[in-house]
Structure formats: C-alpha cells, structure tokens
C-alpha cells in the first residue's frame, strides 16, 4: 500500500484522451454501462480539466483519476477539477514531495529497477509500469519483480486485450491500463460512443476475468 491510501481500483484502467466535454461524459457513461467504474483522463488536451469537472459532477459513480500529471501545478489543477487519484508516467522529487505534503493519492510511473527502488524509498508500492510493452512487457516485469516483491504494478503503455493473460499471470500485477477501450471514437455521436465504449469495457472485463 502506498503511504497515502489509494482508492480501491478495478483491474482495467481506461486511459482516455478527451477532445470535448460531451465526448468525455459519453465515455464515462459508456464505461459504467460496460461495468468499469473508473477512468484516467489524461492532461493532454485543452478540455481535459473541464471534462474532469463535468465527469466529477455528472457521473459521480465513476472514480476519476487524472493522468499525465507532470508538474505540481497539474496536481493542484487535477484536484480542483475533482480528481480522486493522480497518475504520472514517472516520478520526480517535486511531485513526490507535493503528494506527501498534501496527502494526495498518487501512482507514479516506473520502468527500471532504479525507478522502482526510488519509488519504494518514497513510500510508494503501487506503481504504473510505463511504457509497459516498450519497457520489455511481462517478461521484463517478471524479472524486475523478483527482487522487489513488495511492489505492485499497473502496466500501461502499448497494452491490448490480447496481452491481458500474460499480465494477469504475474502475481505483482493488480491490473492494467490502456487506451484501446476509447480509441477511434472521433466523429461518433454521444450515443454511439456510449454503446461502443460499453461493449469494449464489458469485453475487457470478461477477458481479464477469464485470463
Ligand atoms: C498512458 O498515458 O498511460 C499511455 O500513453 C497509455 O498507453 P496506450 O495508449 O499505449 O494504451
């Protein structure tokens, strides 16, 4: 457990790049319909924080994580927008200090044994393994986990449905993150987004359960 307790998480964390607030709401509603009650909204688009506010207000059943948190200002803005969890691709001392100071639930990213030992020193034991596939996939994480048995990972980056069994087979993996659930939604109306995302979410959960 991280020194600041994290909310309880499902095994699939949908990583989302949101283009409009309405699209964000439709995605969050679609995920819920498909059984996934959490979303990681990345701070990569100008409307991301507005979408977070809307999701926190209109879809409160969905646990709101904010990802691509790179700076202390990102942390503050995300919390103001309703974030219940913060996620970063890496770990900087500034972010770790801020998370500590303000008791923020934060999952930093790691890719190497040194990253993992640094995160462990800071009191973090639930970590995003990023970029999961490019950093060596399940084979690499299995080897890295062997000497670091008190750490738990959420591999993210290049992960798809077909990879779920190999990740689930690792005792150190509590779940995975990925953008495949919400890819290629451009041009769809909100109802179509909801249906598409609901189908993909249900499929992902089923694959994880059966893996
Ligand atoms: C992230 O921000 O966590 C990753 O970019 C998501 O990776 P993916 O798009 O390869 O799933």
Short mmCIF file of C-alpha atoms and ligand atoms in Angstrom, two decimals:
data_model
loop_
_atom_site.label_atom_id
_atom_site.label_comp_id
_atom_site.label_asym_id
_atom_site.label_seq_id
_atom_site.Cartn_x
_atom_site.Cartn_y
_atom_site.Cartn_z
CA UNK A 1 0.00 0.00 0.00
CA UNK A 2 1.23 3.49 -0.75
CA UNK A 3 1.87 5.63 2.30
CA UNK A 4 -1.15 7.70 1.27
CA UNK A 5 -4.02 5.22 0.81
CA UNK A 6 -5.33 4.77 -2.73
CA UNK A 7 -8.99 4.31 -3.62
CA UNK A 8 -9.84 0.70 -4.40
CA UNK A 9 -9.36 0.01 -8.10
CA UNK A 10 -10.76 -2.40 -10.67
CA UNK A 11 -8.34 -4.39 -12.84
CA UNK A 12 -8.82 -2.33 -16.00
CA UNK A 13 -7.92 1.38 -16.00
CA UNK A 14 -9.12 3.06 -19.22
CA UNK A 15 -6.66 5.77 -20.25
CA UNK A 16 -8.51 8.48 -22.13
CA UNK A 17 -7.53 11.44 -24.30
CA UNK A 18 -10.63 13.64 -24.39
CA UNK A 19 -11.41 16.01 -27.27
CA UNK A 20 -14.65 17.55 -25.98
CA UNK A 21 -16.52 17.65 -22.68
CA UNK A 22 -19.52 15.85 -24.22
CA UNK A 23 -17.27 13.12 -25.54
CA UNK A 24 -15.75 12.75 -22.04
CA UNK A 25 -19.19 12.38 -20.46
CA UNK A 26 -20.25 9.82 -23.07
CA UNK A 27 -17.06 7.82 -22.46
CA UNK A 28 -17.54 7.84 -18.68
CA UNK A 29 -21.18 6.77 -19.07
CA UNK A 30 -20.20 4.07 -21.58
CA UNK A 31 -17.58 2.67 -19.22
CA UNK A 32 -20.14 2.49 -16.41
CA UNK A 33 -22.63 0.71 -18.68
CA UNK A 34 -19.93 -1.83 -19.51
CA UNK A 35 -19.05 -2.36 -15.84
CA UNK A 36 -15.92 -0.24 -15.49
CA UNK A 37 -16.34 2.35 -12.74
CA UNK A 38 -13.08 4.24 -13.22
CA UNK A 39 -11.43 6.47 -15.81
CA UNK A 40 -8.00 8.04 -16.22
CA UNK A 41 -8.41 11.37 -18.01
CA UNK A 42 -5.04 12.44 -19.39
CA UNK A 43 -3.99 16.09 -19.21
CA UNK A 44 -3.11 16.14 -22.89
CA UNK A 45 -5.92 18.21 -24.36
CA UNK A 46 -7.13 21.72 -23.61
CA UNK A 47 -10.55 20.50 -22.47
CA UNK A 48 -9.23 17.75 -20.16
CA UNK A 49 -9.77 19.66 -16.90
CA UNK A 50 -13.22 20.89 -17.97
CA UNK A 51 -14.11 17.29 -18.85
CA UNK A 52 -12.89 16.18 -15.41
CA UNK A 53 -15.13 18.74 -13.72
CA UNK A 54 -18.08 17.54 -15.79
CA UNK A 55 -17.42 13.86 -15.07
CA UNK A 56 -16.98 14.53 -11.33
CA UNK A 57 -20.28 16.44 -11.31
CA UNK A 58 -22.43 14.37 -13.69
CA UNK A 59 -21.00 10.84 -13.42
CA UNK A 60 -20.05 10.62 -9.73
CA UNK A 61 -20.23 6.79 -9.76
CA UNK A 62 -17.11 6.80 -11.93
CA UNK A 63 -13.84 7.07 -9.98
CA UNK A 64 -11.98 9.97 -11.55
CA UNK A 65 -8.25 9.53 -12.00
CA UNK A 66 -6.24 12.23 -13.72
CA UNK A 67 -3.21 11.10 -15.71
CA UNK A 68 -0.23 12.68 -17.46
CA UNK A 69 0.38 14.62 -14.23
CA UNK A 70 3.80 16.14 -14.91
CA UNK A 71 4.00 19.18 -12.60
CA UNK A 72 2.94 20.39 -9.17
CA UNK A 73 0.50 22.73 -10.95
CA UNK A 74 -1.01 19.73 -12.74
CA UNK A 75 -1.56 18.08 -9.34
CA UNK A 76 -3.32 21.18 -7.99
CA UNK A 77 -5.47 21.65 -11.09
CA UNK A 78 -6.45 17.98 -11.16
CA UNK A 79 -7.52 18.02 -7.50
CA UNK A 80 -9.50 21.23 -8.06
CA UNK A 81 -11.24 19.55 -11.01
CA UNK A 82 -12.33 16.64 -8.79
CA UNK A 83 -9.58 14.05 -9.21
CA UNK A 84 -9.75 11.20 -6.70
CA UNK A 85 -6.46 9.75 -7.91
CA UNK A 86 -3.40 11.15 -9.70
CA UNK A 87 -1.26 9.15 -12.12
CA UNK A 88 2.09 10.10 -13.71
CA UNK A 89 4.31 8.48 -16.32
CA UNK A 90 7.29 8.88 -14.00
CA UNK A 91 8.37 10.05 -10.53
CA UNK A 92 10.04 13.37 -9.80
CA UNK A 93 11.12 14.52 -6.36
CA UNK A 94 8.93 17.62 -6.72
CA UNK A 95 5.81 15.56 -7.37
CA UNK A 96 6.61 13.09 -4.60
CA UNK A 97 7.13 15.97 -2.12
CA UNK A 98 3.87 17.62 -3.15
CA UNK A 99 1.90 14.37 -2.93
CA UNK A 100 3.36 13.81 0.53
CA UNK A 101 2.74 17.37 1.71
CA UNK A 102 -0.88 17.41 0.56
CA UNK A 103 -1.62 13.71 1.22
CA UNK A 104 -2.61 13.13 -2.40
CA UNK A 105 -3.34 9.62 -3.66
CA UNK A 106 -0.76 9.27 -6.44
CA UNK A 107 0.52 6.44 -8.62
CA UNK A 108 3.93 7.32 -10.07
CA UNK A 109 5.34 5.65 -13.16
CA UNK A 110 8.43 3.44 -13.19
CA UNK A 111 10.31 1.46 -15.84
CA UNK A 112 13.61 0.35 -14.28
CA UNK A 113 14.86 -1.25 -11.05
CA UNK A 114 16.33 2.13 -10.02
CA UNK A 115 12.95 3.84 -10.58
CA UNK A 116 11.25 1.16 -8.52
CA UNK A 117 13.73 1.39 -5.65
CA UNK A 118 13.39 5.20 -5.63
CA UNK A 119 9.58 4.93 -5.55
CA UNK A 120 9.87 2.39 -2.74
CA UNK A 121 12.13 4.77 -0.77
CA UNK A 122 9.46 7.45 -1.13
CA UNK A 123 6.86 5.03 0.30
CA UNK A 124 5.16 4.08 -2.94
CA UNK A 125 4.37 0.44 -3.53
CA UNK A 126 1.59 0.62 -6.14
CA UNK A 127 3.24 1.78 -9.36
CA UNK A 128 2.44 2.31 -13.02
CA UNK A 129 4.85 0.21 -15.11
CA UNK A 130 5.28 2.51 -18.10
CA UNK A 131 5.70 2.20 -21.04
CA UNK A 132 4.80 -1.41 -20.28
CA UNK A 133 5.28 -3.14 -23.63
CA UNK A 134 8.18 -0.98 -24.85
CA UNK A 135 9.92 -1.48 -21.48
CA UNK A 136 10.00 -5.22 -22.07
CA UNK A 137 6.46 -6.39 -21.41
CA UNK A 138 5.56 -9.16 -18.94
CA UNK A 139 8.99 -10.82 -19.28
CA UNK A 140 10.76 -7.67 -18.08
CA UNK A 141 8.32 -7.03 -15.24
CA UNK A 142 8.57 -10.63 -14.04
CA UNK A 143 12.35 -10.26 -13.79
CA UNK A 144 12.16 -6.81 -12.13
CA UNK A 145 9.55 -8.02 -9.60
CA UNK A 146 11.71 -10.91 -8.39
CA UNK A 147 13.93 -8.79 -6.10
CA UNK A 148 11.18 -6.22 -5.37
CA UNK A 149 8.43 -8.44 -4.04
CA UNK A 150 6.59 -5.81 -2.02
CA UNK A 151 5.75 -3.75 -5.12
CA UNK A 152 2.54 -3.98 -7.14
CA UNK A 153 2.14 -2.76 -10.70
CA UNK A 154 -0.40 -1.46 -13.16
CA UNK A 155 1.32 -1.96 -16.54
CA UNK A 156 0.27 0.70 -19.05
CA UNK A 157 1.52 1.68 -22.49
CA UNK A 158 1.00 -0.48 -25.56
CA UNK A 159 -1.23 -2.92 -23.66
CA UNK A 160 -4.12 -4.51 -25.56
CA UNK A 161 -6.78 -7.16 -25.00
CA UNK A 162 -4.53 -9.97 -26.25
CA UNK A 163 -1.89 -9.13 -23.61
CA UNK A 164 -4.18 -9.50 -20.60
CA UNK A 165 -3.47 -13.19 -19.81
CA UNK A 166 0.31 -12.65 -19.71
CA UNK A 167 -0.03 -9.67 -17.37
CA UNK A 168 -2.62 -11.32 -15.12
CA UNK A 169 -0.31 -14.32 -14.72
CA UNK A 170 2.18 -12.14 -12.82
CA UNK A 171 1.45 -12.02 -9.05
CA UNK A 172 2.85 -8.46 -8.91
CA UNK A 173 0.24 -7.14 -11.38
CA UNK A 174 -3.02 -5.86 -9.89
CA UNK A 175 -4.44 -4.58 -13.17
CA UNK A 176 -3.54 -2.91 -16.45
CA UNK A 177 -4.19 0.45 -18.06
CA UNK A 178 -4.69 1.30 -21.69
CA UNK A 179 -6.31 3.49 -24.27
CA UNK A 180 -7.63 0.71 -26.50
CA UNK A 181 -11.10 0.96 -24.90
CA UNK A 182 -11.55 4.51 -26.11
CA UNK A 183 -9.52 4.59 -29.34
CA UNK A 184 -11.00 5.82 -32.64
CA UNK A 185 -14.16 7.45 -31.33
CA UNK A 186 -13.76 10.59 -33.46
CA UNK A 187 -16.84 11.51 -35.45
CA UNK A 188 -19.21 9.39 -33.33
CA UNK A 189 -22.27 10.90 -31.67
CA UNK A 190 -22.54 10.58 -27.85
CA UNK A 191 -24.99 7.63 -28.02
CA UNK A 192 -22.69 5.71 -30.35
CA UNK A 193 -19.68 6.48 -28.14
CA UNK A 194 -21.57 5.15 -25.10
CA UNK A 195 -22.54 1.92 -26.87
CA UNK A 196 -19.07 1.35 -28.34
CA UNK A 197 -17.25 2.04 -25.08
CA UNK A 198 -19.74 -0.08 -23.09
CA UNK A 199 -19.09 -3.06 -25.41
CA UNK A 200 -15.32 -2.66 -25.20
CA UNK A 201 -15.43 -2.26 -21.40
CA UNK A 202 -17.53 -5.41 -20.94
CA UNK A 203 -15.21 -7.30 -23.33
CA UNK A 204 -12.11 -6.13 -21.40
CA UNK A 205 -13.55 -7.17 -18.04
CA UNK A 206 -14.55 -10.56 -19.44
CA UNK A 207 -11.08 -11.12 -20.90
CA UNK A 208 -9.47 -10.22 -17.58
CA UNK A 209 -11.80 -12.49 -15.59
CA UNK A 210 -11.22 -15.40 -17.99
CA UNK A 211 -7.45 -14.86 -18.26
C1 LIG B 1 -0.63 6.40 -20.78
O1 LIG B 1 -0.75 7.59 -20.82
O2 LIG B 1 -0.72 5.77 -19.73
C2 LIG B 1 -0.32 5.66 -22.02
O3 LIG B 1 0.02 6.54 -23.04
C3 LIG B 1 -1.40 4.79 -22.47
O4 LIG B 1 -0.81 3.93 -23.33
P1 LIG B 1 -1.57 3.31 -24.59
O5 LIG B 1 -2.16 4.47 -25.35
O6 LIG B 1 -0.48 2.61 -25.36
O7 LIG B 1 -2.61 2.36 -24.05
#
